[in-house]
Amino acid sequence: MSAVTTVRDGSAPPDGPIARRAPALEVAPDGAAEDVERLWYEVYVEELGVDHPCADDRTRRVHDAFAGRGRLAVARGTDGRVAGTCLVLRGGADNALDFYARLFELDPTDSGVSVTTKMVVASSARRSRLAFELACDAYRYGLRSGIHTDFADCQPSRLPFFKRLGYRVVPGASDHPYYGRSIRLRLALHDEAHLERVGSPFLRILRQEREARATD
């Protein structure tokens, strides 16, 4: 699916106790490295059983041509291994969202719209708060980039995670060309009332960013 997080439903909330510190995040300016593509293969193909058209079974990698056209955040542990990823694709003149226009019924040329995808956490990091850290990093980037609406999709088992973040379900079934049936999601980045109502970790970021702009 467009956004898949392999965080378990029982993982710690963003402000709660964690088993270990989440790995540090970095932005990959040149797209996905080989070890990132291997993580995607491990999760999508080996774990979720997806017959991915961009999977290379010989090298055990999943290539994503969009990785170099968006903002790819990569989390690495102290040993240098990839622990998680999150890719944000923004609308605009480069048509980075063309692939998703029909899936989410959005205008791919709108620079205020984005799609969050490739939110993947390695099994070794699922008892950390990494999934929340990746999501919060993407949200902060969205606010600073002028994005007002973000779209994603997920499996039913991951819906509680996304609803906790503040995403709402978009009515109607989604038929993803790679992953089949999934749940479409929409996030209004500046909907403070809703973020507060669901207890989203995004609320604190929204207020911090607003205060920072007010003091500039």
mmCIF file of C-alpha atoms in Angstrom:
data_model
loop_
_atom_site.group_PDB
_atom_site.id
_atom_site.type_symbol
_atom_site.label_atom_id
_atom_site.label_comp_id
_atom_site.label_asym_id
_atom_site.label_seq_id
_atom_site.Cartn_x
_atom_site.Cartn_y
_atom_site.Cartn_z
ATOM 1 C CA MET A 1 0.000 0.000 0.000
ATOM 2 C CA SER A 2 0.851 3.608 -0.335
ATOM 3 C CA ALA A 3 1.714 3.966 3.323
ATOM 4 C CA VAL A 4 2.569 0.904 5.318
ATOM 5 C CA THR A 5 3.811 1.027 8.859
ATOM 6 C CA THR A 6 4.733 -2.239 10.455
ATOM 7 C CA VAL A 7 4.465 -0.868 13.964
ATOM 8 C CA ARG A 8 2.561 -3.283 16.136
ATOM 9 C CA ASP A 9 -0.735 -2.203 17.672
ATOM 10 C CA GLY A 10 0.808 -2.670 21.105
ATOM 11 C CA SER A 11 3.795 -0.421 20.495
ATOM 12 C CA ALA A 12 4.421 2.460 22.863
ATOM 13 C CA PRO A 13 2.693 5.817 22.270
ATOM 14 C CA PRO A 14 4.883 8.815 21.445
ATOM 15 C CA ASP A 15 4.961 10.122 25.023
ATOM 16 C CA GLY A 16 4.990 6.775 26.806
ATOM 17 C CA PRO A 17 7.749 4.383 27.902
ATOM 18 C CA ILE A 18 9.784 2.737 25.171
ATOM 19 C CA ALA A 19 11.938 -0.349 25.078
ATOM 20 C CA ARG A 20 14.832 1.535 23.452
ATOM 21 C CA ARG A 21 15.580 4.845 21.833
ATOM 22 C CA ALA A 22 14.469 5.261 18.245
ATOM 23 C CA PRO A 23 17.308 5.424 15.675
ATOM 24 C CA ALA A 24 18.381 8.824 14.360
ATOM 25 C CA LEU A 25 16.805 10.138 11.148
ATOM 26 C CA GLU A 26 18.564 11.419 8.063
ATOM 27 C CA VAL A 27 17.262 12.689 4.739
ATOM 28 C CA ALA A 28 18.463 10.801 1.661
ATOM 29 C CA PRO A 29 18.903 13.440 -1.076
ATOM 30 C CA ASP A 30 19.632 10.970 -3.871
ATOM 31 C CA GLY A 31 16.803 8.503 -3.402
ATOM 32 C CA ALA A 32 16.898 5.027 -1.908
ATOM 33 C CA ALA A 33 20.196 3.288 -1.235
ATOM 34 C CA GLU A 34 20.519 -0.457 -1.766
ATOM 35 C CA ASP A 35 20.041 -1.295 1.909
ATOM 36 C CA VAL A 36 16.856 0.803 1.984
ATOM 37 C CA GLU A 37 15.487 -1.113 -0.987
ATOM 38 C CA ARG A 38 16.374 -4.367 0.774
ATOM 39 C CA LEU A 39 14.337 -3.312 3.806
ATOM 40 C CA TRP A 40 11.376 -2.642 1.539
ATOM 41 C CA TYR A 41 11.811 -6.099 0.022
ATOM 42 C CA GLU A 42 11.932 -7.736 3.440
ATOM 43 C CA VAL A 43 8.739 -6.032 4.573
ATOM 44 C CA TYR A 44 6.632 -5.884 1.420
ATOM 45 C CA VAL A 45 7.596 -9.149 -0.266
ATOM 46 C CA GLU A 46 8.838 -11.485 2.451
ATOM 47 C CA GLU A 47 6.675 -10.326 5.341
ATOM 48 C CA LEU A 48 3.481 -9.058 3.736
ATOM 49 C CA GLY A 49 3.585 -11.390 0.742
ATOM 50 C CA VAL A 50 3.115 -8.658 -1.861
ATOM 51 C CA ASP A 51 3.771 -9.643 -5.469
ATOM 52 C CA HIS A 52 5.483 -6.311 -6.102
ATOM 53 C CA PRO A 53 6.170 -5.494 -9.770
ATOM 54 C CA CYS A 54 9.291 -3.523 -8.813
ATOM 55 C CA ALA A 55 10.780 -6.329 -6.722
ATOM 56 C CA ASP A 56 14.039 -7.937 -7.778
ATOM 57 C CA ASP A 57 14.129 -11.410 -6.255
ATOM 58 C CA ARG A 58 17.754 -11.917 -7.214
ATOM 59 C CA THR A 59 19.050 -8.909 -5.292
ATOM 60 C CA ARG A 60 16.154 -8.903 -2.778
ATOM 61 C CA ARG A 61 15.366 -5.259 -3.414
ATOM 62 C CA VAL A 62 12.257 -3.205 -4.195
ATOM 63 C CA HIS A 63 12.971 -0.201 -6.382
ATOM 64 C CA ASP A 64 10.792 2.905 -6.163
ATOM 65 C CA ALA A 65 11.274 5.449 -8.931
ATOM 66 C CA PHE A 66 9.529 8.079 -6.798
ATOM 67 C CA ALA A 67 12.129 7.865 -4.019
ATOM 68 C CA GLY A 68 14.333 10.377 -5.788
ATOM 69 C CA ARG A 69 11.450 12.776 -6.444
ATOM 70 C CA GLY A 70 10.321 13.281 -2.853
ATOM 71 C CA ARG A 71 11.704 13.627 0.659
ATOM 72 C CA LEU A 72 12.934 10.256 1.861
ATOM 73 C CA ALA A 73 13.709 10.063 5.577
ATOM 74 C CA VAL A 74 15.843 7.094 6.616
ATOM 75 C CA ALA A 75 16.417 5.929 10.175
ATOM 76 C CA ARG A 76 19.628 4.090 10.965
ATOM 77 C CA GLY A 77 20.669 2.389 14.165
ATOM 78 C CA THR A 78 24.014 2.838 15.874
ATOM 79 C CA ASP A 79 25.282 -0.094 13.801
ATOM 80 C CA GLY A 80 24.427 1.779 10.587
ATOM 81 C CA ARG A 81 21.647 -0.593 9.579
ATOM 82 C CA VAL A 82 18.407 0.788 8.172
ATOM 83 C CA ALA A 83 15.654 0.681 10.793
ATOM 84 C CA GLY A 84 12.890 2.544 8.998
ATOM 85 C CA THR A 85 11.866 4.870 6.181
ATOM 86 C CA CYS A 86 9.211 7.415 5.283
ATOM 87 C CA LEU A 87 8.763 9.028 1.869
ATOM 88 C CA VAL A 88 6.765 12.237 1.356
ATOM 89 C CA LEU A 89 5.828 13.131 -2.214
ATOM 90 C CA ARG A 90 4.631 16.663 -2.852
ATOM 91 C CA GLY A 91 2.387 17.877 -5.629
ATOM 92 C CA GLY A 92 3.583 20.460 -8.095
ATOM 93 C CA ALA A 93 4.981 21.041 -11.548
ATOM 94 C CA ASP A 94 7.191 17.935 -11.488
ATOM 95 C CA ASN A 95 4.064 15.743 -11.348
ATOM 96 C CA ALA A 96 5.456 13.620 -8.525
ATOM 97 C CA LEU A 97 1.900 12.630 -7.596
ATOM 98 C CA ASP A 98 0.665 11.552 -11.011
ATOM 99 C CA PHE A 99 0.661 7.915 -9.898
ATOM 100 C CA TYR A 100 -1.590 8.764 -6.938
ATOM 101 C CA ALA A 101 -4.005 11.185 -8.605
ATOM 102 C CA ARG A 102 -6.579 8.527 -9.413
ATOM 103 C CA LEU A 103 -6.042 6.567 -6.201
ATOM 104 C CA PHE A 104 -6.761 9.559 -3.958
ATOM 105 C CA GLU A 105 -8.740 11.729 -6.383
ATOM 106 C CA LEU A 106 -6.362 14.648 -5.924
ATOM 107 C CA ASP A 107 -4.838 17.341 -8.106
ATOM 108 C CA PRO A 108 -1.185 16.295 -8.674
ATOM 109 C CA THR A 109 -0.204 19.857 -9.568
ATOM 110 C CA ASP A 110 -1.318 21.281 -6.198
ATOM 111 C CA SER A 111 1.880 22.044 -4.253
ATOM 112 C CA GLY A 112 -0.107 22.133 -1.014
ATOM 113 C CA VAL A 113 -0.945 18.433 -1.259
ATOM 114 C CA SER A 114 1.306 15.491 -0.420
ATOM 115 C CA VAL A 115 1.266 11.715 -0.186
ATOM 116 C CA THR A 116 3.051 9.824 2.577
ATOM 117 C CA THR A 117 4.301 6.398 1.553
ATOM 118 C CA LYS A 118 7.011 3.851 2.325
ATOM 119 C CA MET A 119 6.505 4.312 6.068
ATOM 120 C CA VAL A 120 8.230 1.084 6.989
ATOM 121 C CA VAL A 121 9.792 -0.054 10.265
ATOM 122 C CA ALA A 122 12.174 -3.006 10.469
ATOM 123 C CA SER A 123 11.267 -5.797 12.863
ATOM 124 C CA SER A 124 14.279 -4.961 15.030
ATOM 125 C CA ALA A 125 12.904 -1.472 15.757
ATOM 126 C CA ARG A 126 9.239 -2.202 16.375
ATOM 127 C CA ARG A 127 9.481 -1.938 20.122
ATOM 128 C CA SER A 128 10.795 1.609 19.831
ATOM 129 C CA ARG A 129 8.878 4.774 19.035
ATOM 130 C CA LEU A 130 10.374 4.927 15.550
ATOM 131 C CA ALA A 131 7.055 4.810 13.679
ATOM 132 C CA PHE A 132 5.891 7.874 15.584
ATOM 133 C CA GLU A 133 9.229 9.621 15.042
ATOM 134 C CA LEU A 134 9.012 9.042 11.297
ATOM 135 C CA ALA A 135 5.443 10.308 11.196
ATOM 136 C CA CYS A 136 6.264 13.399 13.263
ATOM 137 C CA ASP A 137 9.265 14.181 11.087
ATOM 138 C CA ALA A 138 7.084 13.978 7.967
ATOM 139 C CA TYR A 139 4.423 16.164 9.575
ATOM 140 C CA ARG A 140 6.944 18.829 10.584
ATOM 141 C CA TYR A 141 8.321 18.833 7.043
ATOM 142 C CA GLY A 142 4.793 19.268 5.702
ATOM 143 C CA LEU A 143 4.114 22.291 7.893
ATOM 144 C CA ARG A 144 7.387 23.950 6.917
ATOM 145 C CA SER A 145 6.793 23.242 3.228
ATOM 146 C CA GLY A 146 3.337 24.758 3.016
ATOM 147 C CA ILE A 147 1.474 21.479 2.722
ATOM 148 C CA HIS A 148 -2.117 21.636 3.958
ATOM 149 C CA THR A 149 -3.366 18.132 3.148
ATOM 150 C CA ASP A 150 -1.609 14.768 3.192
ATOM 151 C CA PHE A 151 -2.903 11.462 1.872
ATOM 152 C CA ALA A 152 -1.918 7.898 2.720
ATOM 153 C CA ASP A 153 -3.400 4.423 2.672
ATOM 154 C CA CYS A 154 -2.973 1.424 4.934
ATOM 155 C CA GLN A 155 -4.070 -2.062 5.855
ATOM 156 C CA PRO A 156 -7.021 -2.373 8.286
ATOM 157 C CA SER A 157 -4.707 -3.570 11.071
ATOM 158 C CA ARG A 158 -2.724 -0.302 10.853
ATOM 159 C CA LEU A 159 -5.753 1.990 10.934
ATOM 160 C CA PRO A 160 -5.622 2.688 14.731
ATOM 161 C CA PHE A 161 -2.071 3.989 14.346
ATOM 162 C CA PHE A 162 -3.010 6.444 11.608
ATOM 163 C CA LYS A 163 -6.196 7.555 13.351
ATOM 164 C CA ARG A 164 -4.147 8.287 16.463
ATOM 165 C CA LEU A 165 -1.977 10.563 14.333
ATOM 166 C CA GLY A 166 -5.036 12.455 13.135
ATOM 167 C CA TYR A 167 -5.785 10.885 9.760
ATOM 168 C CA ARG A 168 -9.416 10.454 8.737
ATOM 169 C CA VAL A 169 -10.740 7.684 6.523
ATOM 170 C CA VAL A 170 -11.659 8.743 3.003
ATOM 171 C CA PRO A 171 -15.001 7.133 2.026
ATOM 172 C CA GLY A 172 -14.915 4.527 -0.684
ATOM 173 C CA ALA A 173 -12.764 1.475 -1.238
ATOM 174 C CA SER A 174 -9.242 1.795 -2.596
ATOM 175 C CA ASP A 175 -7.861 -0.566 -5.197
ATOM 176 C CA HIS A 176 -4.106 -0.013 -5.237
ATOM 177 C CA PRO A 177 -2.428 -1.352 -8.398
ATOM 178 C CA TYR A 178 0.293 -3.054 -6.314
ATOM 179 C CA TYR A 179 -1.339 -3.922 -2.996
ATOM 180 C CA GLY A 180 -5.007 -4.412 -3.790
ATOM 181 C CA ARG A 181 -7.681 -3.346 -1.330
ATOM 182 C CA SER A 182 -6.624 -0.782 1.257
ATOM 183 C CA ILE A 183 -8.006 2.087 3.333
ATOM 184 C CA ARG A 184 -7.517 5.597 2.001
ATOM 185 C CA LEU A 185 -6.609 8.267 4.534
ATOM 186 C CA ARG A 186 -6.532 12.060 4.630
ATOM 187 C CA LEU A 187 -4.836 14.417 7.088
ATOM 188 C CA ALA A 188 -5.648 18.117 7.422
ATOM 189 C CA LEU A 189 -2.345 19.379 8.804
ATOM 190 C CA HIS A 190 -3.793 22.516 10.423
ATOM 191 C CA ASP A 191 -6.955 21.003 11.946
ATOM 192 C CA GLU A 192 -5.938 21.752 15.531
ATOM 193 C CA ALA A 193 -9.312 20.831 17.033
ATOM 194 C CA HIS A 194 -9.238 17.346 15.533
ATOM 195 C CA LEU A 195 -5.600 16.738 16.466
ATOM 196 C CA GLU A 196 -6.431 17.678 20.051
ATOM 197 C CA ARG A 197 -9.537 15.499 20.085
ATOM 198 C CA VAL A 198 -7.645 12.343 19.065
ATOM 199 C CA GLY A 199 -4.583 13.077 21.204
ATOM 200 C CA SER A 200 -2.280 13.319 18.200
ATOM 201 C CA PRO A 201 1.472 13.795 18.716
ATOM 202 C CA PHE A 202 1.210 16.261 15.845
ATOM 203 C CA LEU A 203 -0.582 18.794 18.047
ATOM 204 C CA ARG A 204 2.535 19.752 19.954
ATOM 205 C CA ILE A 205 4.464 20.183 16.701
ATOM 206 C CA LEU A 206 1.738 22.370 15.200
ATOM 207 C CA ARG A 207 1.794 24.687 18.211
ATOM 208 C CA GLN A 208 5.586 24.779 18.345
ATOM 209 C CA GLU A 209 5.824 25.691 14.671
ATOM 210 C CA ARG A 210 3.163 28.379 15.078
ATOM 211 C CA GLU A 211 5.003 29.910 18.029
ATOM 212 C CA ALA A 212 8.288 29.819 16.135
ATOM 213 C CA ARG A 213 6.773 31.705 13.195
ATOM 214 C CA ALA A 214 5.236 34.272 15.544
ATOM 215 C CA THR A 215 8.649 35.113 17.023
ATOM 216 C CA ASP A 216 10.472 35.384 13.681
#
